[in-house]
Short mmCIF file of C-alpha atoms and ligand atoms in Angstrom, two decimals:
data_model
loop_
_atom_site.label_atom_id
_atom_site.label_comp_id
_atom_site.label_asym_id
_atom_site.label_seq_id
_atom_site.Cartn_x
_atom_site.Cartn_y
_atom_site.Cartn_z
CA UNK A 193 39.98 -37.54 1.87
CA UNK A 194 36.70 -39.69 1.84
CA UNK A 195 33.72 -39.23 0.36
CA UNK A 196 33.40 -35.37 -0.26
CA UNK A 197 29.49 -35.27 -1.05
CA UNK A 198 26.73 -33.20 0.50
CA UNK A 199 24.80 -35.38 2.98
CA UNK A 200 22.01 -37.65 1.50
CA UNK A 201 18.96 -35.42 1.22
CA UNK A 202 20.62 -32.10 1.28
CA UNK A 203 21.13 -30.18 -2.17
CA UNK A 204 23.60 -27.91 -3.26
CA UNK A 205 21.61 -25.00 -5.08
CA UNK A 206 24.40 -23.86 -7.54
CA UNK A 207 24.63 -19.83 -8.94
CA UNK A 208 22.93 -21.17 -12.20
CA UNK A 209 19.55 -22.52 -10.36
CA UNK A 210 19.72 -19.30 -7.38
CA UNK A 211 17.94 -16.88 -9.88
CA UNK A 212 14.41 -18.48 -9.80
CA UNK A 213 14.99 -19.33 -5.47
CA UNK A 214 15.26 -15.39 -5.77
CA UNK A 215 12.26 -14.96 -7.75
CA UNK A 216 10.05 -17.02 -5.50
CA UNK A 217 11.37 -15.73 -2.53
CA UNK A 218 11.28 -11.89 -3.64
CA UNK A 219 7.49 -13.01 -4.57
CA UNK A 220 7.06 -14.01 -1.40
CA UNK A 221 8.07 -11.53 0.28
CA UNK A 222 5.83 -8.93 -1.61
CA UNK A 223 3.00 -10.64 -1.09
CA UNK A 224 3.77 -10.98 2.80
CA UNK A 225 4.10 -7.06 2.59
CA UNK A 226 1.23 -6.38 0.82
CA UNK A 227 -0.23 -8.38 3.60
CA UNK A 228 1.01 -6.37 6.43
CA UNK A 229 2.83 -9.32 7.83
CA UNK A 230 6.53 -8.53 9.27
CA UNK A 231 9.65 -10.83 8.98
CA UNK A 232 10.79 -12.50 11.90
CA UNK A 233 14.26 -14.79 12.07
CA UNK A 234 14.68 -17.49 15.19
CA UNK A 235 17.32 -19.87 15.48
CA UNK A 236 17.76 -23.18 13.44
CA UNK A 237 18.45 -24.83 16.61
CA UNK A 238 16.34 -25.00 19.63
CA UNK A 239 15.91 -27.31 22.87
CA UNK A 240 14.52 -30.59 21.64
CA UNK A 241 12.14 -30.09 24.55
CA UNK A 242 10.14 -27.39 22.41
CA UNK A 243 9.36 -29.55 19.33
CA UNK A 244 8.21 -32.74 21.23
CA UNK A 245 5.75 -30.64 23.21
CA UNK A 246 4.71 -28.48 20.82
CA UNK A 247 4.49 -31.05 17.77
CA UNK A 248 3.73 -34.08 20.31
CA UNK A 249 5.55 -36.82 20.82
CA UNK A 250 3.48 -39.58 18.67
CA UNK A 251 4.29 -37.47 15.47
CA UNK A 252 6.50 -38.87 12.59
CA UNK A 253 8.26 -35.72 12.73
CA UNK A 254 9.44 -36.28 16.44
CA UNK A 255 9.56 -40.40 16.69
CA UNK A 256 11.76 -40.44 13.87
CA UNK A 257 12.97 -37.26 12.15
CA UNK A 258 14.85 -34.59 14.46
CA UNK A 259 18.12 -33.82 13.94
CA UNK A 260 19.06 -33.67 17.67
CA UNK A 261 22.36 -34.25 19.51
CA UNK A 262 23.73 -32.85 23.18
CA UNK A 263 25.73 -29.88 23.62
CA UNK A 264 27.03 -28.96 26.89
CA UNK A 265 24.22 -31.50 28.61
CA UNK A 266 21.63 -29.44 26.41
CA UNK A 267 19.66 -31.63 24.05
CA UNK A 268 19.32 -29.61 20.83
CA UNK A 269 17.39 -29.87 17.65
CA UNK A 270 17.73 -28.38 14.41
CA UNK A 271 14.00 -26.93 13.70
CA UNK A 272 12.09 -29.24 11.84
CA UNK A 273 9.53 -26.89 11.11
CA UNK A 274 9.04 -22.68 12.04
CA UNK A 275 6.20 -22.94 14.07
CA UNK A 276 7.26 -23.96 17.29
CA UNK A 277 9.88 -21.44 17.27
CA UNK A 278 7.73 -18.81 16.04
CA UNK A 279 5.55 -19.29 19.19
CA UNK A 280 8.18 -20.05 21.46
CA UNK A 281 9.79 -16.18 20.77
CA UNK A 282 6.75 -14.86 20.78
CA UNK A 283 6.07 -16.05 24.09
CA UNK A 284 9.37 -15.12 25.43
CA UNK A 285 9.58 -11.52 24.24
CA UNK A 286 6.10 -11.00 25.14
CA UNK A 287 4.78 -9.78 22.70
CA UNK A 288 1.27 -10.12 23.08
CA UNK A 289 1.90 -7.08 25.41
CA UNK A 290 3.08 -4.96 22.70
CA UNK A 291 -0.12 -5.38 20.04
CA UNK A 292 -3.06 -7.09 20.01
CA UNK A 293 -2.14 -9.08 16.69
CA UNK A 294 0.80 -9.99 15.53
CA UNK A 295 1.63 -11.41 11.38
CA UNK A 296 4.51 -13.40 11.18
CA UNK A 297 6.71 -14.05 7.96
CA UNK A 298 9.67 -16.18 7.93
CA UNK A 299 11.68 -18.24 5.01
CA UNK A 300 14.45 -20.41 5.23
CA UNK A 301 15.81 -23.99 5.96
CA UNK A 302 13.70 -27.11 7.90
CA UNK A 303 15.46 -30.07 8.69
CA UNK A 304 13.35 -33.33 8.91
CA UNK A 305 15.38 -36.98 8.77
CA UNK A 306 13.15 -38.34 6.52
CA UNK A 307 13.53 -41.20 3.12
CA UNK A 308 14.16 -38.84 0.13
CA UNK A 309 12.22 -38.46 -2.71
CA UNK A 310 11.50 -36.01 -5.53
CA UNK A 311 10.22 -33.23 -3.27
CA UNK A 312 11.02 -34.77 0.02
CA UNK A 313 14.41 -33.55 1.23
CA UNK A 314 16.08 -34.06 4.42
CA UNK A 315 16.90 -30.29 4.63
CA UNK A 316 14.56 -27.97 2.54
CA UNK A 317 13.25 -24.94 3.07
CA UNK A 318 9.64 -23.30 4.02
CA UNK A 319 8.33 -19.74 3.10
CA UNK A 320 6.05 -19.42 6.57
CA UNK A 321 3.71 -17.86 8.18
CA UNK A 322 2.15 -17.10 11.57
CA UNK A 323 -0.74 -14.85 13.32
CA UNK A 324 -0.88 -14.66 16.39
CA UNK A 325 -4.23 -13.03 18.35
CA UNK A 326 -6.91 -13.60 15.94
CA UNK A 327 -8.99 -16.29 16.52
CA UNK A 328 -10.54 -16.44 13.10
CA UNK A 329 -12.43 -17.59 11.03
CA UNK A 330 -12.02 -14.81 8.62
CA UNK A 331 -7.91 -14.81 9.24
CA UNK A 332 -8.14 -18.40 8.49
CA UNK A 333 -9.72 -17.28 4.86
CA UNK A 334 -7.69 -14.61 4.31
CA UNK A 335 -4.36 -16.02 5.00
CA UNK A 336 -5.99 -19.08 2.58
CA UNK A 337 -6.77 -16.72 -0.08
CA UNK A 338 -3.18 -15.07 0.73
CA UNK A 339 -1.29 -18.50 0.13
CA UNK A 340 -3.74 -19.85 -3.15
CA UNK A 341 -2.74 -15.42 -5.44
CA UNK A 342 0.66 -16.14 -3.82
CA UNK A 343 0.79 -20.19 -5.70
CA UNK A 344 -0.92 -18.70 -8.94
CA UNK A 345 1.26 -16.16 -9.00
CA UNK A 346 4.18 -18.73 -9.26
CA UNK A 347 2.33 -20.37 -12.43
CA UNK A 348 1.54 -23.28 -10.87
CA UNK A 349 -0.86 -25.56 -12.89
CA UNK A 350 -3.67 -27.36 -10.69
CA UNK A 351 -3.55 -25.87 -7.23
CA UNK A 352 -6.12 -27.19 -4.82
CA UNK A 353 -7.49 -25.83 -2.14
CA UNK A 354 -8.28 -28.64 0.73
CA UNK A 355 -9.98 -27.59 4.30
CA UNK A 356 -11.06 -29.60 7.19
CA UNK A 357 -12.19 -28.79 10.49
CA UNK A 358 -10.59 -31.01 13.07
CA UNK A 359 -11.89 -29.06 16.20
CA UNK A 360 -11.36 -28.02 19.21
CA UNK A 361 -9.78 -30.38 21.74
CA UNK A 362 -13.06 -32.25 23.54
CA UNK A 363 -14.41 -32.85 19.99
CA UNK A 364 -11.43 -34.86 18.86
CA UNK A 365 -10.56 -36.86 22.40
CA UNK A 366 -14.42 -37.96 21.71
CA UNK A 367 -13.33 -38.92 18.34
CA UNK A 368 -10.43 -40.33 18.84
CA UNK A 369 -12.30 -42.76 21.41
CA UNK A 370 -14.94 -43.08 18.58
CA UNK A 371 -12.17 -43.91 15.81
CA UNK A 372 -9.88 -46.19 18.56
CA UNK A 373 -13.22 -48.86 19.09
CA UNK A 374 -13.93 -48.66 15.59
CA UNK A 375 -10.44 -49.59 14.43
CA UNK A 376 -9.35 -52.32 17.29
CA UNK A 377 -11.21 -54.77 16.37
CA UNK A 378 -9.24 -54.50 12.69
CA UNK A 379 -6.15 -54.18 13.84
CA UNK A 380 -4.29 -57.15 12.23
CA UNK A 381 -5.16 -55.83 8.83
CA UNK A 382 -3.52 -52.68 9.44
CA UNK A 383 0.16 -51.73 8.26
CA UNK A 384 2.70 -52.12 11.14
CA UNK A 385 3.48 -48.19 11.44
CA UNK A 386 -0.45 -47.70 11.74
CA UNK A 387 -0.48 -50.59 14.37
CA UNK A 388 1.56 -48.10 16.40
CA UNK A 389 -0.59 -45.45 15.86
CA UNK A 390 -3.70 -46.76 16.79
CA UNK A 391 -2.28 -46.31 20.39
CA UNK A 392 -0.35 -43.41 20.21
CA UNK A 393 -1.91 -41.29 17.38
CA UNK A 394 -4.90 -42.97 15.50
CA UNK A 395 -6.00 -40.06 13.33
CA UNK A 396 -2.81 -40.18 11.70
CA UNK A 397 -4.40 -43.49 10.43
CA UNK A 398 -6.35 -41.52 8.23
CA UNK A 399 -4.31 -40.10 6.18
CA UNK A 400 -1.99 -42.87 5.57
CA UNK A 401 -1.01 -44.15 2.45
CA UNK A 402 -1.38 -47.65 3.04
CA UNK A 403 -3.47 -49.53 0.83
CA UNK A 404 -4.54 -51.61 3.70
CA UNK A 405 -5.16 -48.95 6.05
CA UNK A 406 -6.79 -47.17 3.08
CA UNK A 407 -9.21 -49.91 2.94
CA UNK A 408 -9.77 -49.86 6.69
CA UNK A 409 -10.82 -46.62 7.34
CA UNK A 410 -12.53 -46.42 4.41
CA UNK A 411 -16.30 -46.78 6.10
CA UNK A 412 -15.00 -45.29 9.59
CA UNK A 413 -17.12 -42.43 11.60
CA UNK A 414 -16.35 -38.91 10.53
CA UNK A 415 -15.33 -36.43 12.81
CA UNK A 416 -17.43 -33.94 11.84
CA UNK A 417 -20.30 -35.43 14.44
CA UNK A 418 -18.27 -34.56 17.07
CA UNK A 419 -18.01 -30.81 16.53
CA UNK A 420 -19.27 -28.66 19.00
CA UNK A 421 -22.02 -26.07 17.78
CA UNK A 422 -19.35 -23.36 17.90
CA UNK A 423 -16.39 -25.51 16.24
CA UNK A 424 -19.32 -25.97 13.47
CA UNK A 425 -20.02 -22.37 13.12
CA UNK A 426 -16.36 -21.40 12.88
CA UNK A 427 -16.03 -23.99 10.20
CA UNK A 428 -19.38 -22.77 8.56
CA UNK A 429 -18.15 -19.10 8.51
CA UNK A 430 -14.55 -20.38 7.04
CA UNK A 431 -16.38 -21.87 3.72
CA UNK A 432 -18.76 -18.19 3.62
CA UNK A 433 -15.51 -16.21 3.66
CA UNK A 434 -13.38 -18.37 1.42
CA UNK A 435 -16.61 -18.16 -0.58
CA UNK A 436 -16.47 -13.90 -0.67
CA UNK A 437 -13.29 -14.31 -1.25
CA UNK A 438 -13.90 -16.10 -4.46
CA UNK A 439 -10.92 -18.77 -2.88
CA UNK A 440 -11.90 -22.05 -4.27
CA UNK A 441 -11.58 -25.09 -2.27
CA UNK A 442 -12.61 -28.84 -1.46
CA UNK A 443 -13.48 -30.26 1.89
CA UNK A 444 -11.75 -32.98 2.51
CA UNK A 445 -12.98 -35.02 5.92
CA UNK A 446 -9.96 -36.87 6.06
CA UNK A 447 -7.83 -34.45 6.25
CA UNK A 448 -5.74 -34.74 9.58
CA UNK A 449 -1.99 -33.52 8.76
CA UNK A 450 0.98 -34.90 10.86
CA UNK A 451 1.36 -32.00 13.65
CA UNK A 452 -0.77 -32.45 16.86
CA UNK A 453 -1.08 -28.86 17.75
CA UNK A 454 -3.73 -28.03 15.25
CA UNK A 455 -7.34 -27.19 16.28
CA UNK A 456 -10.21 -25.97 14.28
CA UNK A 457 -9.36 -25.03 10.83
CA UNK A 458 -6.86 -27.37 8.57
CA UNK A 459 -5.66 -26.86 4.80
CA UNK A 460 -3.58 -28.10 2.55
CA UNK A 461 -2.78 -26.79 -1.21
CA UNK A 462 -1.76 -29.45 -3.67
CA UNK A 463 0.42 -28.94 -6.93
CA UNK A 464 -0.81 -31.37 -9.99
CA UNK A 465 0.12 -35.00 -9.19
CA UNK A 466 1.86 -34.68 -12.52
CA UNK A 467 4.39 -32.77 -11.43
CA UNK A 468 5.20 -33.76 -8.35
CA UNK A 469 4.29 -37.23 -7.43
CA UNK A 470 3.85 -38.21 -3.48
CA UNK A 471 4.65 -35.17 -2.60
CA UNK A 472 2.40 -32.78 -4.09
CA UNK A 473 1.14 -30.72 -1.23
CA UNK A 474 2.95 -27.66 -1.67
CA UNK A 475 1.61 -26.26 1.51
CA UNK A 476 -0.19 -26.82 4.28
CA UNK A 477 -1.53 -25.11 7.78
CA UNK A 478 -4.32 -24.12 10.02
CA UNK A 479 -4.89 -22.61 13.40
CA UNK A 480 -3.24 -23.85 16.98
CA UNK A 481 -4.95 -22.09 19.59
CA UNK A 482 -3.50 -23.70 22.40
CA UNK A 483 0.05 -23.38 21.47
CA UNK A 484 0.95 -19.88 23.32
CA UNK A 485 -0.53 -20.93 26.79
CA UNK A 486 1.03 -24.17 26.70
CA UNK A 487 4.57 -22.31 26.50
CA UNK A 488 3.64 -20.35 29.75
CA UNK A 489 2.26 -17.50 27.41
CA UNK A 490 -1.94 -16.20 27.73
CA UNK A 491 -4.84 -17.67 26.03
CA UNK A 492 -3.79 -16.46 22.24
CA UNK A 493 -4.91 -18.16 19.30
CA UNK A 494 -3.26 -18.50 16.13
CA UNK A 495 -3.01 -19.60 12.46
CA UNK A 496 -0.62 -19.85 10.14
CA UNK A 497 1.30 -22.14 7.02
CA UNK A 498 4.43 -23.49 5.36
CA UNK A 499 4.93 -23.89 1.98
CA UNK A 500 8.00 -25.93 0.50
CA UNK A 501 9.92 -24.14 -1.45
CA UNK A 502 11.68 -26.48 -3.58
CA UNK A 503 7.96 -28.16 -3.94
CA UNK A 504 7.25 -24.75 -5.60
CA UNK A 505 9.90 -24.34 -7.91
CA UNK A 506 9.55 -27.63 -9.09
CA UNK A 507 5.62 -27.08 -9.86
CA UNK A 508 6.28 -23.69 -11.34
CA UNK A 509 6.92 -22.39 -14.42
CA UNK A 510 8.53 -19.28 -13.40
CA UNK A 511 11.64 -18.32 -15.12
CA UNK A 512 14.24 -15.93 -13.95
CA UNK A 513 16.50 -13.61 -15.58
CA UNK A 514 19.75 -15.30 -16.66
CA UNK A 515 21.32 -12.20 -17.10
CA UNK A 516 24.71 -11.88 -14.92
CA UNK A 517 25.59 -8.25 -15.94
CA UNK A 518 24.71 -5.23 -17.79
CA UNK A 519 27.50 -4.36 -18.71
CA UNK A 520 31.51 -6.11 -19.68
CA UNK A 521 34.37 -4.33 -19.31
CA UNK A 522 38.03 -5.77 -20.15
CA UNK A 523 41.44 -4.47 -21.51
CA UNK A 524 42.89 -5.70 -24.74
CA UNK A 525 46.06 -7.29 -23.75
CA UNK A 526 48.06 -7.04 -20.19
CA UNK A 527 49.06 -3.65 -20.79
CA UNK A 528 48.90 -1.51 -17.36
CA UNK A 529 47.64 1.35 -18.87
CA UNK A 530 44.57 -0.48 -20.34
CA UNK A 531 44.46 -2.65 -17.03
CA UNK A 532 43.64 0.59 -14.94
CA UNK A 533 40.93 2.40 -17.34
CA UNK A 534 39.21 -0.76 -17.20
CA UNK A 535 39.15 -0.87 -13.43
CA UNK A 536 38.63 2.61 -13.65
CA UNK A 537 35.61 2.26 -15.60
CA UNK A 538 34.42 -0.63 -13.77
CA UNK A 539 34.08 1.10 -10.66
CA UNK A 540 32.02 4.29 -12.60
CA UNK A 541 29.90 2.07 -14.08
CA UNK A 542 28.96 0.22 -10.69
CA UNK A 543 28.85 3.63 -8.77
CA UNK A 544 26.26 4.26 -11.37
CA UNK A 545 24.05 1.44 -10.74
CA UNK A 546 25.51 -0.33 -13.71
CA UNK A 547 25.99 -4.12 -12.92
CA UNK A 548 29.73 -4.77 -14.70
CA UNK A 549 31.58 -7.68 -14.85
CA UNK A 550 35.35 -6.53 -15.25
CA UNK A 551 37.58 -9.02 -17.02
CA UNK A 552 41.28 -8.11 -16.04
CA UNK A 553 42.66 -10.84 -16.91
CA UNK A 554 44.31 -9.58 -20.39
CA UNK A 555 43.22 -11.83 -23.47
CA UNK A 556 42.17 -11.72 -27.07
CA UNK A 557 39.32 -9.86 -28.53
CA UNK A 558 36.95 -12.82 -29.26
CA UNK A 559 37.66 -14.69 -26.35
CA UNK A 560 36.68 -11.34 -24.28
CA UNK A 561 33.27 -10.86 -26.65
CA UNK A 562 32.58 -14.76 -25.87
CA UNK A 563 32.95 -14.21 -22.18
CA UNK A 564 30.35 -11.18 -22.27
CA UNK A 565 27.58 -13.38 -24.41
CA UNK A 566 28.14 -15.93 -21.55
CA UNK A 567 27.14 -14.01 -18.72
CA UNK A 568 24.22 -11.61 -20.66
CA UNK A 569 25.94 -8.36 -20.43
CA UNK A 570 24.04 -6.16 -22.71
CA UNK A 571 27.18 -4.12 -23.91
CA UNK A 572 31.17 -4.40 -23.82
CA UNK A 573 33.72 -2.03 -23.58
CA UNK A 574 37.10 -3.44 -24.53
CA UNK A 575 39.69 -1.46 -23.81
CA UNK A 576 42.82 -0.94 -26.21
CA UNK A 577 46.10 1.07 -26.31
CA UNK A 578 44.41 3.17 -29.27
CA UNK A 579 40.80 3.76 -27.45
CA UNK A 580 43.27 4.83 -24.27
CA UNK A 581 45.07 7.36 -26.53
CA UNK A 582 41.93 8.75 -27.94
CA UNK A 583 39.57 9.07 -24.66
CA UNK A 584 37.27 7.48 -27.24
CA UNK A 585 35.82 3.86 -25.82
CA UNK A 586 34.35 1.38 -28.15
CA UNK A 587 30.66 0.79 -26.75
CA UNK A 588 29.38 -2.77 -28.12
CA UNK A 589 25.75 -3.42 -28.29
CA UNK A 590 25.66 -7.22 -28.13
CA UNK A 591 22.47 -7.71 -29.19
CA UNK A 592 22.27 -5.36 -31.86
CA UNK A 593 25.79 -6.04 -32.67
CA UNK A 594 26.46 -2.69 -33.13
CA UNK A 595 29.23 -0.50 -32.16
CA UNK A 596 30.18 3.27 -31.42
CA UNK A 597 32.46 5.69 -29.94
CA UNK A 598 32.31 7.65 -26.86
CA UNK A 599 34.12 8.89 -23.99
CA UNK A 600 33.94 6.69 -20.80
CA UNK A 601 31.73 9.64 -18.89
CA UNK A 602 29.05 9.20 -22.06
CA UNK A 603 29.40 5.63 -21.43
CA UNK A 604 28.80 5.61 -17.80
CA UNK A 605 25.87 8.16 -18.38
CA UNK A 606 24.02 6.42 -21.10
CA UNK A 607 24.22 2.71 -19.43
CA UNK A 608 22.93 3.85 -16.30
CA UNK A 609 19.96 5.40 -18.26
CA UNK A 610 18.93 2.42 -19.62
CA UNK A 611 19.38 0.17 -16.30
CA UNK A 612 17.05 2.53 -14.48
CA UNK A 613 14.79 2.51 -17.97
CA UNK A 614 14.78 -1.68 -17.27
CA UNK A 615 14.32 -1.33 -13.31
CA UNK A 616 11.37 0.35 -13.99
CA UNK A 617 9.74 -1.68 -16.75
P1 HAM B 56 4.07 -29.27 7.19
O1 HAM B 56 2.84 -29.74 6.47
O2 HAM B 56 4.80 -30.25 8.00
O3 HAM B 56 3.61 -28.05 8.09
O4 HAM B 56 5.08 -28.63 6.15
C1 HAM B 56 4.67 -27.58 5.29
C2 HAM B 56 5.19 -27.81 3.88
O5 HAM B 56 6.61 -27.98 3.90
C3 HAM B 56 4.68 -29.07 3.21
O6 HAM B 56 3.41 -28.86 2.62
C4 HAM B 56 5.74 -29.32 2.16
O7 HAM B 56 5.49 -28.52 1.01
C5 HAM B 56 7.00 -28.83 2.84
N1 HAM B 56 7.77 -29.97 3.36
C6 HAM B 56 7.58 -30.65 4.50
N2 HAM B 56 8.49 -31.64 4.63
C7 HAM B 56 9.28 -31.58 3.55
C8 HAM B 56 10.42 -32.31 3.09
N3 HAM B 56 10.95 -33.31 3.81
N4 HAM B 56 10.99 -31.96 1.91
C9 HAM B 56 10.49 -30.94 1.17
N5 HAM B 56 9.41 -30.20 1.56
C10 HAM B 56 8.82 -30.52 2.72
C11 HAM B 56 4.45 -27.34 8.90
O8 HAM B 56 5.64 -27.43 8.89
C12 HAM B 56 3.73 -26.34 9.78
N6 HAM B 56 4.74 -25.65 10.59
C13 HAM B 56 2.89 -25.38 8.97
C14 HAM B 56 2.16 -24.41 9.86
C15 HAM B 56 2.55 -23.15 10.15
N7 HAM B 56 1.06 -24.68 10.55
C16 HAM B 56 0.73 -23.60 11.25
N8 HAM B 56 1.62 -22.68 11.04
#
């Protein structure tokens, strides 16, 4: 067979690494309780048609990183991102009829074609969010505040709060005029990808990483001039609640991000460039208040963010339990006898609440005690022909390396006392 390797960009995440993806996303998902936020799942694929409307067609994300391919004369397109799809459900179960706001959670795989990196995967996966109804400011704060306990929680060293206000839509077509005549005349200095853009998206200019478009749009106009009174006073009353919050943050005027369907409000939240290079914004969002009408739904604002998972776990020092099982049961030799009172006592210990590994497999002592150390188990119960005559079980204490006697309903008692002893520490 040829070349039998996941596809570049895409990760295998093997039993040994799943215990700290578990940690982040049980984290996760208490915080998005906590929060009142409910979980919603849409499809990984959806018409292509959705994401080059909703994300607009001069994006990276759409010029050059769907997934997409025909089925049945259907173009499709594995979701590069949760938003779109978030809205597009909304809007088709109607669900602005059924409550006036609605808090969105969602994890779980994004597919984006792009050059991998450390941090930059072609499939990866985003712990989301979306409100839908409340047109903010103090959402915007609160779902900021939300994300920045939710990162610190994780241990993450250096986490930065950025925010921008980009507007609403006649504030940036008058700055994107403003930015077009400022950068024409200097086009031949700029990098060939931001060339492009100046037609189809020049703010994107802004936040390359060019050094020569750097140095271009180093002295250009700011957008902030071109806020309307209210867009201003939204902003304003973003920074006052962020500020009761006690949420810290930076402005950051060039902040654009790479989706069009943002108005108003922006953030990002960067990890320590230490740790994660280029791609140190862990998360990022704001608030897309046109998104719902244009999908044939009412006027209903929204706001919400992604984080990157794998951005997170690299960035934090969260450990997880290694611990397979609590408990290691096994039969000394291939005897049947032995064979069954281990299953037996397996199945006692599990209906307890006691996770047991059972070994049936019939082999020596130390090679049975070895296998239990491997996988954590707390205690072992090896079964022999004399502990089967006796009704009396050895129970092992690895750690303390100690060892007594008991009959396998004392054993099945005591373990689960202490499991429910740990769940509750
Ligand atoms: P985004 O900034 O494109 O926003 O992605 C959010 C986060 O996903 C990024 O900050 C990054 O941590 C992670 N991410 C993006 N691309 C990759 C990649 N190729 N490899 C690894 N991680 C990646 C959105 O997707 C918006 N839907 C966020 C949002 C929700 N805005 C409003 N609501």
């Amino acid at each position: 067979m040829a070349d039998l390797r996941a596809p570049k960009g895409m990760n295998d995440v093997l039993p040994d690494e799943i215990g700290r993806w578990h940690l982040v996303e049980k984290a996760f998902r208490e915080t998005m309780h906590l929060h009142g936020f409910r979980e919603v799942r849409t499809p990984y694929l959806e018409s292509t048609a959705l994401f080059s409307s909703a994300i607009g067609e001069g994006t990276d994300v759409v010029e050059k990183e769907m997934y997409s391919f025909a089925h049945h004369k259907e173009s499709l397109t594995l979701r590069p991102e949760g938003t779109a799809g978030a809205a597009r459900a909304y809007v088709e179960h109607k669900v602005h009829n059924q409550e006036p706001v609605s808090k969105w959670y969602y994890l779980g795989p994004m597919f984006r074609g792009e050059r991998p990196a450390k941090g930059r995967y072609r499939q990866f996966s985003q712990l989301g969010a979306e409100v839908f109804g409340d047109p903010g400011p103090a959402i915007d704060a609160e779902v900021i505040d939300l994300l920045y306990g939710f990162i610190g929680r994780l241990g993450i060293p250096g986490a930065e709060v950025l925010i921008n206000s980009i507007g609403s839509e006649e504030a940036r077509a008058a700055y994107r005029a403003a930015l077009v005549s400022y950068l024409t005349p200097l086009k031949e200095k700029l990098s060939e990808d931001s060339q492009r853009r100046l037609e189809k998206n020049p703010l994107r200019i802004l936040d390359s990483k060019a050094p020569a478009d750097i140095e271009c749009v180093q002295d250009a106009p700011g957008l902030d001039v071109h806020l309307t009174a209210e867009d201003r006073k939204h902003f304003d009353d973003l920074k006052r609640s962020l500020d009761a919050l006690g949420t810290p943050y930076r402005v950051e005027p060039r902040l654009v991000r790479g989706l069009d369907y943002y108005s108003r409000t922006l953030f990002e939240i960067k990890a320590a460039k230490e740790l994660l290079g280029a791609g140190d914004t862990v998360a990022g969002g704001g608030r897309y208040d046109r998104m719902v009408e244009a999908m044939g739904g009412p006027k209903v604002p929204a706001f919400g963010f992604g984080a990157g998972l794998e951005r997170l776990l690299i960035a934090s020092s969260a450990q997880a339990e290694t611990s397979v099982v609590d408990a290691f049961v096994a039969p000394l030799g291939d005897g049947d006898g032995v064979r069954l009172a281990a299953l037996r006592l397996a199945k006692s210990l599990r209906a307890a609440g006691v996770r047991t590994e059972a070994d049936l497999r019939g082999g020596g002592a130390k090679s049975l005690l070895r296998r239990a150390t491997t996988l954590g188990a707390a205690h072992a119960i090896i079964i022999g022909d004399r502990e089967l005559e006796s009704g009396l079980y050895a129970l092992k204490d690895l750690a303390a390396h100690a060892q007594r006697e008991a009959t396998p309903e004392d054993i099945v008692r005591d373990l689960a006392l202490l499991r429910t002893e740990k769940g509750s520490s």
